[in-house]
Amino acid sequence: MKIMEPNAVHDFYGGVITGTAVKTGVKRLRDMIGAYKEAGEAEDLDRVMYEVYSFENGDPAQAGNLNWGLTVMYPELVGGECNFTRGHVHADQSCAEIYFGLDGQGLLLFMDQDGGTWAEKVRRGSLHYIDGRWAHRLVNTGDGVLKVGACWPVTAGHDYQWVEDHPFPVRVFKKNGEIICI
Ligand code: PA5
Ligand code: NI
């Protein structure tokens, strides 16, 4: 039997994926500032809020193929509000997704099509099922970096407009070390 090296090198805990089909995205505060409730005037817009690494394997049009990736979120606060991802539903809402906590402390916010909102705690070793109809957003509530892995069908797509049209009704703040959901 031939034993091969993996076709990508995974260092989830180090927050790195390398390989032949890696795409990375970086969100800085300037990309997200409008989404925060109380951004001050003196904010450093260059601050990196989160990075997304993804490994896109095979034909992106072939239903059944899977992507996987990693989100790395920094412990940034903006006007006391915890760093959060933009959030989305899947363009093909029949496509579900799995998130898995790798490091740090966070919340995974959900909102269903009727506006029902809930959250799950994210920590190293946690697993989260995401129905494709549920809007999902990660929040870093910890004092360190939050790292979350994900696996989703290549045909899922990201619908950000839905979340802009139906904003999450809950915001997560950290005041004197305490997490407050408002
Ligand atoms: O596929 C996913 O749901 C994740 O990889 C997210 O894209 C990632 O966490 C970043 O969030 P968003 O795409 O909402 O900015
Ligand atoms: Ni998703």
Tab-separated table of C-alpha atoms and ligand atoms in Angstrom:
chain	number	residue	atom	x	y	z
A	1	MET	CA	0.000	0.000	0.000
A	2	LYS	CA	1.261	3.447	-0.909
A	3	ILE	CA	1.116	5.899	1.992
A	4	MET	CA	0.994	9.497	0.795
A	5	GLU	CA	1.317	12.925	2.330
A	6	PRO	CA	-2.017	14.765	2.596
A	7	ASN	CA	-2.710	17.007	-0.368
A	8	ALA	CA	-2.910	19.971	1.953
A	9	VAL	CA	-1.093	20.717	5.169
A	10	HIS	CA	-3.451	21.446	8.004
A	11	ASP	CA	-2.341	23.386	10.989
A	12	PHE	CA	-5.748	24.313	12.306
A	13	TYR	CA	-4.478	25.129	15.760
A	14	GLY	CA	-1.852	27.411	14.291
A	15	GLY	CA	-4.542	28.966	12.146
A	16	VAL	CA	-2.986	27.993	8.844
A	17	ILE	CA	-4.035	25.864	5.913
A	18	THR	CA	-1.648	25.513	3.001
A	19	GLY	CA	-2.056	23.441	-0.107
A	20	THR	CA	-2.792	23.682	-3.780
A	21	ALA	CA	-6.271	25.141	-3.598
A	22	VAL	CA	-6.262	27.657	-0.768
A	23	LYS	CA	-8.104	30.932	-0.889
A	24	THR	CA	-7.884	33.401	1.939
A	25	GLY	CA	-9.964	36.405	2.789
A	26	VAL	CA	-9.193	39.115	5.307
A	27	LYS	CA	-11.803	41.338	6.913
A	28	ARG	CA	-10.523	44.581	8.346
A	29	LEU	CA	-12.523	46.942	10.504
A	30	ARG	CA	-13.110	49.201	7.483
A	31	ASP	CA	-15.068	46.341	5.852
A	32	MET	CA	-17.270	45.849	8.931
A	33	ILE	CA	-17.498	49.261	10.591
A	34	GLY	CA	-21.030	49.955	9.409
A	35	ALA	CA	-22.280	46.810	11.116
A	36	TYR	CA	-21.191	47.878	14.620
A	37	LYS	CA	-23.567	49.819	16.850
A	38	GLU	CA	-21.218	52.235	18.549
A	39	ALA	CA	-18.028	52.569	16.527
A	40	GLY	CA	-15.990	55.517	17.803
A	41	GLU	CA	-14.498	58.111	15.479
A	42	ALA	CA	-10.921	57.208	16.372
A	43	GLU	CA	-11.096	53.547	15.372
A	44	ASP	CA	-8.101	52.076	13.544
A	45	LEU	CA	-9.811	50.919	10.357
A	46	ASP	CA	-6.790	48.812	9.387
A	47	ARG	CA	-7.337	46.431	12.316
A	48	VAL	CA	-7.664	42.868	11.074
A	49	MET	CA	-10.908	41.483	12.519
A	50	TYR	CA	-10.928	38.016	10.971
A	51	GLU	CA	-9.328	35.843	8.335
A	52	VAL	CA	-10.939	33.031	6.371
A	53	TYR	CA	-8.920	30.184	4.881
A	54	SER	CA	-10.652	27.772	2.564
A	55	PHE	CA	-9.672	24.648	0.761
A	56	GLU	CA	-11.806	24.162	-2.310
A	57	ASN	CA	-11.372	20.693	-3.652
A	58	GLY	CA	-12.586	19.407	-6.996
A	59	ASP	CA	-15.239	20.733	-9.368
A	60	PRO	CA	-17.066	23.633	-7.652
A	61	ALA	CA	-20.191	22.938	-9.715
A	62	GLN	CA	-20.523	19.313	-8.723
A	63	ALA	CA	-23.148	18.878	-6.037
A	64	GLY	CA	-21.863	16.590	-3.319
A	65	ASN	CA	-18.326	17.959	-3.316
A	66	LEU	CA	-17.222	19.541	-0.055
A	67	ASN	CA	-15.187	22.597	0.857
A	68	TRP	CA	-13.618	23.032	4.224
A	69	GLY	CA	-12.062	26.004	5.872
A	70	LEU	CA	-10.991	27.867	8.944
A	71	THR	CA	-12.043	31.200	10.420
A	72	VAL	CA	-9.558	33.017	12.667
A	73	MET	CA	-11.075	35.847	14.706
A	74	TYR	CA	-9.106	38.301	16.787
A	75	PRO	CA	-10.240	39.423	20.277
A	76	GLU	CA	-11.205	42.886	19.094
A	77	LEU	CA	-13.883	45.097	20.578
A	78	VAL	CA	-15.546	47.964	18.748
A	79	GLY	CA	-17.358	50.318	21.098
A	80	GLY	CA	-17.450	47.426	23.584
A	81	GLU	CA	-19.050	45.095	21.019
A	82	CYS	CA	-17.361	41.734	20.412
A	83	ASN	CA	-15.856	40.997	17.004
A	84	PHE	CA	-18.372	39.222	14.752
A	85	THR	CA	-18.449	37.805	11.246
A	86	ARG	CA	-20.645	39.339	8.587
A	87	GLY	CA	-23.047	36.379	8.720
A	88	HIS	CA	-25.027	34.732	5.945
A	89	VAL	CA	-27.558	32.115	4.916
A	90	HIS	CA	-26.644	29.726	2.149
A	91	ALA	CA	-27.648	30.734	-1.369
A	92	ASP	CA	-28.791	27.124	-1.818
A	93	GLN	CA	-30.681	26.724	1.421
A	94	SER	CA	-30.806	22.937	1.058
A	95	CYS	CA	-27.051	22.901	1.846
A	96	ALA	CA	-26.171	22.487	5.517
A	97	GLU	CA	-22.782	23.088	7.141
A	98	ILE	CA	-20.762	21.870	10.121
A	99	TYR	CA	-18.666	24.196	12.295
A	100	PHE	CA	-16.153	22.860	14.808
A	101	GLY	CA	-14.500	24.850	17.564
A	102	LEU	CA	-10.706	24.640	17.570
A	103	ASP	CA	-9.476	27.301	19.959
A	104	GLY	CA	-10.759	30.209	21.985
A	105	GLN	CA	-14.230	31.107	23.220
A	106	GLY	CA	-17.142	32.314	21.192
A	107	LEU	CA	-20.788	32.219	20.329
A	108	LEU	CA	-22.422	30.995	17.147
A	109	LEU	CA	-25.538	33.086	16.591
A	110	PHE	CA	-28.387	31.602	14.608
A	111	MET	CA	-31.499	33.165	13.147
A	112	ASP	CA	-34.185	31.143	11.393
A	113	GLN	CA	-36.417	32.349	8.554
A	114	ASP	CA	-39.043	33.562	11.055
A	115	GLY	CA	-36.536	35.707	12.947
A	116	GLY	CA	-36.164	33.206	15.834
A	117	THR	CA	-32.706	33.758	17.320
A	118	TRP	CA	-30.534	31.568	19.525
A	119	ALA	CA	-26.847	30.875	20.122
A	120	GLU	CA	-24.491	28.022	20.884
A	121	LYS	CA	-21.275	28.295	22.862
A	122	VAL	CA	-18.171	27.624	20.763
A	123	ARG	CA	-15.016	26.215	22.315
A	124	ARG	CA	-12.263	23.768	21.443
A	125	GLY	CA	-13.936	20.470	20.527
A	126	SER	CA	-17.475	21.832	20.058
A	127	LEU	CA	-19.472	20.732	16.994
A	128	HIS	CA	-22.275	22.756	15.449
A	129	TYR	CA	-24.849	21.740	12.868
A	130	ILE	CA	-26.066	24.601	10.667
A	131	ASP	CA	-29.192	24.181	8.569
A	132	GLY	CA	-28.744	26.070	5.277
A	133	ARG	CA	-31.850	28.183	6.002
A	134	TRP	CA	-30.420	29.493	9.254
A	135	ALA	CA	-28.420	32.697	9.225
A	136	HIS	CA	-25.148	32.064	11.073
A	137	ARG	CA	-22.636	34.456	12.584
A	138	LEU	CA	-19.604	33.827	14.795
A	139	VAL	CA	-18.722	36.117	17.696
A	140	ASN	CA	-15.395	36.079	19.521
A	141	THR	CA	-16.292	36.528	23.188
A	142	GLY	CA	-12.913	35.436	24.559
A	143	ASP	CA	-9.699	37.266	25.388
A	144	GLY	CA	-7.710	35.260	22.819
A	145	VAL	CA	-8.026	34.261	19.186
A	146	LEU	CA	-11.116	32.239	18.225
A	147	LYS	CA	-10.481	29.522	15.627
A	148	VAL	CA	-13.370	27.670	14.058
A	149	GLY	CA	-13.243	25.019	11.329
A	150	ALA	CA	-16.066	24.521	8.835
A	151	CYS	CA	-17.178	22.031	6.190
A	152	TRP	CA	-19.860	22.830	3.624
A	153	PRO	CA	-21.034	21.699	0.164
A	154	VAL	CA	-19.320	23.421	-2.762
A	155	THR	CA	-22.690	24.440	-4.170
A	156	ALA	CA	-23.924	26.133	-0.946
A	157	GLY	CA	-22.953	29.724	-1.786
A	158	HIS	CA	-23.117	32.662	0.643
A	159	ASP	CA	-26.138	34.976	0.705
A	160	TYR	CA	-25.083	38.089	2.624
A	161	GLN	CA	-27.960	40.209	1.367
A	162	TRP	CA	-30.480	38.178	3.354
A	163	VAL	CA	-28.714	39.106	6.586
A	164	GLU	CA	-28.535	42.759	5.564
A	165	ASP	CA	-32.277	42.684	4.923
A	166	HIS	CA	-32.958	40.741	8.159
A	167	PRO	CA	-30.342	41.971	10.658
A	168	PHE	CA	-29.622	39.831	13.711
A	169	PRO	CA	-31.691	41.345	16.545
A	170	VAL	CA	-29.013	40.529	19.145
A	171	ARG	CA	-25.638	42.168	19.737
A	172	VAL	CA	-22.898	40.841	22.021
A	173	PHE	CA	-20.924	43.262	24.199
A	174	LYS	CA	-18.153	42.769	26.716
A	175	LYS	CA	-18.307	45.174	29.662
A	176	ASN	CA	-15.808	44.807	32.524
A	177	GLY	CA	-15.066	41.265	31.345
A	178	GLU	CA	-18.736	40.236	31.365
A	179	ILE	CA	-20.576	39.127	28.211
A	180	ILE	CA	-23.849	40.943	27.702
A	181	CYS	CA	-26.283	40.027	24.895
A	182	ILE	CA	-28.639	42.884	24.070
B	1	PA5	O1	-18.675	28.978	5.317
B	1	PA5	C1	-18.847	29.581	6.394
B	1	PA5	O2	-19.953	29.706	6.933
B	1	PA5	C2	-17.632	30.201	7.044
B	1	PA5	O3	-16.462	29.766	6.445
B	1	PA5	C3	-17.763	31.721	6.951
B	1	PA5	O4	-17.752	32.114	5.594
B	1	PA5	C4	-16.681	32.441	7.754
B	1	PA5	O5	-16.827	32.140	9.113
B	1	PA5	C5	-16.763	33.968	7.623
B	1	PA5	O6	-18.064	34.426	7.840
B	1	PA5	P1	-18.795	35.332	6.749
B	1	PA5	O7	-18.685	34.582	5.441
B	1	PA5	O8	-20.213	35.439	7.212
B	1	PA5	O9	-18.058	36.629	6.695
B	2	NI	NI	-21.990	29.176	5.971
